[in-house]
Short mmCIF file of C-alpha atoms in Angstrom, two decimals:
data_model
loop_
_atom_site.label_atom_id
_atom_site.label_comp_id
_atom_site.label_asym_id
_atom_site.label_seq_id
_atom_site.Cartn_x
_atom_site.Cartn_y
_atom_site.Cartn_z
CA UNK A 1 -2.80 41.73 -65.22
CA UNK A 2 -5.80 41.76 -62.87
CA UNK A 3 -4.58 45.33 -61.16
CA UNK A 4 -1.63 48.21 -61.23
CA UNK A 5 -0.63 50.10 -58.23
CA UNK A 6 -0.72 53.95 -59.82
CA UNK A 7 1.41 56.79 -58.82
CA UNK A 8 -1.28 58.60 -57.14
CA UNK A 9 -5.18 59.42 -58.05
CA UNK A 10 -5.94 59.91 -61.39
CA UNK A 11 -6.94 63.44 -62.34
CA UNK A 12 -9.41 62.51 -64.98
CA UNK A 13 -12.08 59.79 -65.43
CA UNK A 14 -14.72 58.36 -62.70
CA UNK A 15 -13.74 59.03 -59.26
CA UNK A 16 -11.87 56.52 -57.35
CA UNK A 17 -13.81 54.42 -55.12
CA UNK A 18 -12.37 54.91 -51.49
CA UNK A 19 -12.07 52.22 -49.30
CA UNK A 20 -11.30 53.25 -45.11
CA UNK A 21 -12.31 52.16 -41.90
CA UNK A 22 -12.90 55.54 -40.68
CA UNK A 23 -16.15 56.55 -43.31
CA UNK A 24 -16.81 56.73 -46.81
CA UNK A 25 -16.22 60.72 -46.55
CA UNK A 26 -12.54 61.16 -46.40
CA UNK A 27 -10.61 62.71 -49.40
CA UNK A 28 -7.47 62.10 -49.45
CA UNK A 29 -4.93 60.06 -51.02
CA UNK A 30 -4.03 56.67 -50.03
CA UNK A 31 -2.80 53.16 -51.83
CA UNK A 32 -4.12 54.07 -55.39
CA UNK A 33 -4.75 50.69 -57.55
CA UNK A 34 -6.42 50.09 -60.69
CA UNK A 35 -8.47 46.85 -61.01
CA UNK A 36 -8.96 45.32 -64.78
CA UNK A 37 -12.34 42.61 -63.91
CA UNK A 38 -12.76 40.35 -66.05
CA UNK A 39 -16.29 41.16 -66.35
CA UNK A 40 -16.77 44.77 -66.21
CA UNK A 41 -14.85 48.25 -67.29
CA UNK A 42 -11.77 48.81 -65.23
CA UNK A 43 -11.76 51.46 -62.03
CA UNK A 44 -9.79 52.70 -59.28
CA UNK A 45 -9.55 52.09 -55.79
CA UNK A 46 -8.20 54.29 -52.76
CA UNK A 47 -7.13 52.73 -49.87
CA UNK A 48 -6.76 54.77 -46.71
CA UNK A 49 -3.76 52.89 -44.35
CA UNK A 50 -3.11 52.09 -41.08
CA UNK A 51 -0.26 51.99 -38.93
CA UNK A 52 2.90 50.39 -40.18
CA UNK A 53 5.22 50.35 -43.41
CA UNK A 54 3.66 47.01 -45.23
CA UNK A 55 2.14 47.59 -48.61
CA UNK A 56 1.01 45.02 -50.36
CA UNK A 57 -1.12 44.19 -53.19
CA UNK A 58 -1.58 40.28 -54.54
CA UNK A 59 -4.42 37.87 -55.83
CA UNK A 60 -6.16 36.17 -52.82
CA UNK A 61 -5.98 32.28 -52.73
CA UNK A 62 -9.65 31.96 -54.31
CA UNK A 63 -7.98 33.34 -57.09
CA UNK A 64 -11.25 35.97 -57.86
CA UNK A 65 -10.58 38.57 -55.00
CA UNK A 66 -7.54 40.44 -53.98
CA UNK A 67 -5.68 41.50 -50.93
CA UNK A 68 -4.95 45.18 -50.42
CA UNK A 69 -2.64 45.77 -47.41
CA UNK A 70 -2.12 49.43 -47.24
CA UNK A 71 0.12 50.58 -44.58
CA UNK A 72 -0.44 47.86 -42.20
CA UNK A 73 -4.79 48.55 -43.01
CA UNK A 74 -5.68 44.77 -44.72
CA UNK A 75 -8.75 44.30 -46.71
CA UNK A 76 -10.45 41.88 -49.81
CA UNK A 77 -11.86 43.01 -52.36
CA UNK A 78 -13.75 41.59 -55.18
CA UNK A 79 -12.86 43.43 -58.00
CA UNK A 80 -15.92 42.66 -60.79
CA UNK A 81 -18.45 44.38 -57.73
CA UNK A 82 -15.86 47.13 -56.80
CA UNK A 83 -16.86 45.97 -53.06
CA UNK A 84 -14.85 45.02 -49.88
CA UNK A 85 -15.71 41.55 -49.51
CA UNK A 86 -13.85 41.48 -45.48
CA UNK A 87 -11.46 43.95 -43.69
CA UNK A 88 -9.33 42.77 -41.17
CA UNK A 89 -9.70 43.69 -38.10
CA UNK A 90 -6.61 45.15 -37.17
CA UNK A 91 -4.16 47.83 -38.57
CA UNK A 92 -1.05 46.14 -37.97
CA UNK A 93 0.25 44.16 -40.43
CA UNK A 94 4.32 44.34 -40.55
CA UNK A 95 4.90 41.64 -43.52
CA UNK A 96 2.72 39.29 -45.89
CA UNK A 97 3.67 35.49 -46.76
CA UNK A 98 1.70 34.50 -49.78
CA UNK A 99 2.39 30.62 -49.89
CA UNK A 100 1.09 29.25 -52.96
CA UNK A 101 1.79 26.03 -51.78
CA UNK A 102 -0.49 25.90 -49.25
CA UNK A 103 -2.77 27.92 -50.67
CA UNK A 104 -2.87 30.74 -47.85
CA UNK A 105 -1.89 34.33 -47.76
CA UNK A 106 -0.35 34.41 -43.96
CA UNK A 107 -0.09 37.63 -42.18
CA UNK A 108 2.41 38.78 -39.59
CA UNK A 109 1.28 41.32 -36.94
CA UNK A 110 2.72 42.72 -34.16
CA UNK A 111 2.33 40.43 -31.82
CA UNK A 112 0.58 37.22 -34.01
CA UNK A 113 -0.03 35.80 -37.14
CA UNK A 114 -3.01 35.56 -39.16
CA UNK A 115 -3.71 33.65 -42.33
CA UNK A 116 -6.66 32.94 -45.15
CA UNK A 117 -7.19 29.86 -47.30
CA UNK A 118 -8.85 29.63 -50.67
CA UNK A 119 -12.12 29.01 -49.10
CA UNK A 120 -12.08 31.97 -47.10
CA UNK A 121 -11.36 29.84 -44.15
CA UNK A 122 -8.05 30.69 -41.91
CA UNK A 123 -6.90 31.14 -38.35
CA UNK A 124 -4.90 33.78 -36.00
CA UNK A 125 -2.88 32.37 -33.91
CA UNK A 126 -2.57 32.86 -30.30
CA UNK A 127 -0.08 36.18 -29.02
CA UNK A 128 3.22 35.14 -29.17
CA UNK A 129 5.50 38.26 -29.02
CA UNK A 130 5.11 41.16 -26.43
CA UNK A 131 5.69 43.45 -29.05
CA UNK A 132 7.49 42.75 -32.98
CA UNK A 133 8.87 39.43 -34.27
CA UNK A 134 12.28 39.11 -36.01
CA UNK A 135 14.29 36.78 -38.16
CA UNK A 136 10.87 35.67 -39.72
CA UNK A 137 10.87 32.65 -41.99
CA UNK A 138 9.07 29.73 -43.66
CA UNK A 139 9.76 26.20 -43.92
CA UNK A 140 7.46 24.14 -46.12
CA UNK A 141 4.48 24.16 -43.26
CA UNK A 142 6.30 26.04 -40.50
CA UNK A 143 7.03 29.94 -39.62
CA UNK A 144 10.09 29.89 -37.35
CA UNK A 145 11.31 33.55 -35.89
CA UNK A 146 12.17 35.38 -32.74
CA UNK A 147 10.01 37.13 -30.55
CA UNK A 148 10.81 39.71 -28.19
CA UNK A 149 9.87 40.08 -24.23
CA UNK A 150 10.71 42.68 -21.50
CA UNK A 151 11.51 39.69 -19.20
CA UNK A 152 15.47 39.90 -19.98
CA UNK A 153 14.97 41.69 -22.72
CA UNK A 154 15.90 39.11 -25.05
CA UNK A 155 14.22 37.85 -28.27
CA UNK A 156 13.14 34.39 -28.11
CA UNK A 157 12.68 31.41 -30.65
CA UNK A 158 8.92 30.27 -31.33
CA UNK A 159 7.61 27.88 -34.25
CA UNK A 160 4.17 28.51 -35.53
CA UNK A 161 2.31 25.29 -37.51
CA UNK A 162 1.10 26.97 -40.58
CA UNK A 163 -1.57 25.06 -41.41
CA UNK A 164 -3.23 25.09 -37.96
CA UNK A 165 -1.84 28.61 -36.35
CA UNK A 166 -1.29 26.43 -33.29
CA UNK A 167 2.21 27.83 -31.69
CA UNK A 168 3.39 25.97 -28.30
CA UNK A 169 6.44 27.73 -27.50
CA UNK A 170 5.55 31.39 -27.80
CA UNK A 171 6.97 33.85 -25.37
CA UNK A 172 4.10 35.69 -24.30
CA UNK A 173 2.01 32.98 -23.18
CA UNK A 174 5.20 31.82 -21.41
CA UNK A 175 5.64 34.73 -19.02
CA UNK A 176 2.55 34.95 -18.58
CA UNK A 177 2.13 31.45 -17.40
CA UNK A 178 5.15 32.41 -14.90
CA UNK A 179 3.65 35.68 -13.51
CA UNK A 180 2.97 35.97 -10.53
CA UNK A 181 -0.25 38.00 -9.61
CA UNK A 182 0.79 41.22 -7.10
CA UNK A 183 -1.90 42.27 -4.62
CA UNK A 184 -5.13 41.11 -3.62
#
């Protein structure tokens, strides 16, 4: 077991390091995880979230760091340094793939996808939804789903390549290319 999601903070031994985008200086309680390194003692983390419901904790496909997604907040962390090797930049996740397959951890937004590769390498794809995705699901190296727009109010099919994050029939990008601009 490289790490343990805990109840809450401990209330003895070292402090917990905290990890947030907002400062170093905030005390309260987040995602509490305890990481066992290979290398050194074990110790605690506290992740401060974002803004949505997806908690997630897994080995990153480099198989050293790990992914921490803590309400929506996403971040990597290399647990022998008790550092935070990247942090995404955007509090939104709604769901993580991991797809050992391919070697990526892909990451569903509100709007697009995201994903990283064992090399650190990855891709977001363009926007594809106005707002929220349904019906989400993979198929060997595609993501198939629905997306919603306002036009009609419908949710509409897309197909997203997951090894490039190329996605020709996304919604947004559709309407868009079919507005008409108002004014001078």
């Amino acid at each position: 077991m490289r790490f343990e999601i805990l109840p809450g903070l401990p209330p003895y031994g070292p402090r917990a390091v905290s990890f947030t985008g907002r400062g170093e200086h905030e005390f309260r309680e987040g995602l509490v995880i305890r990481f066992y390194p290979e290398k050194s003692d074990p110790w605690v983390g506290n992740f401060l979230g974002g803004m949505t419901n997806c908690t997630a904790v897994l080995d990153h496909p480099n198989g050293a760091d790990v992914i921490v997604v803590a309400d929506g907040h996403t971040c990597v962390i290399d647990p022998e340094s008790r550092a935070m090797r990247d942090c995404a930049a955007w509090d939104d996740i709604a769901a993580v793939f991991p797809l050992h397959q391919l070697g990526l951890v892909v990451f569903q937004g509100l709007v697009d996808f995201a994903a990283v590769r064992s090399d650190n390498s990855g891709w977001i794809s363009p926007r594809i939804s106005w707002d929220s995705f349904r019906n989400v699901k993979v198929h060997e190296t595609e993501l198939t789903g629905e997306a919603w727009t306002p036009v009609g109010d419908i949710w509409a099919p897309f197909t997203l390549d997951l090894l490039t994050g190329h996605c020709a029939d996304g919604i947004y990008e559709k309407d868009m290319a079919r507005a008409v601009r108002v004014g001078s």
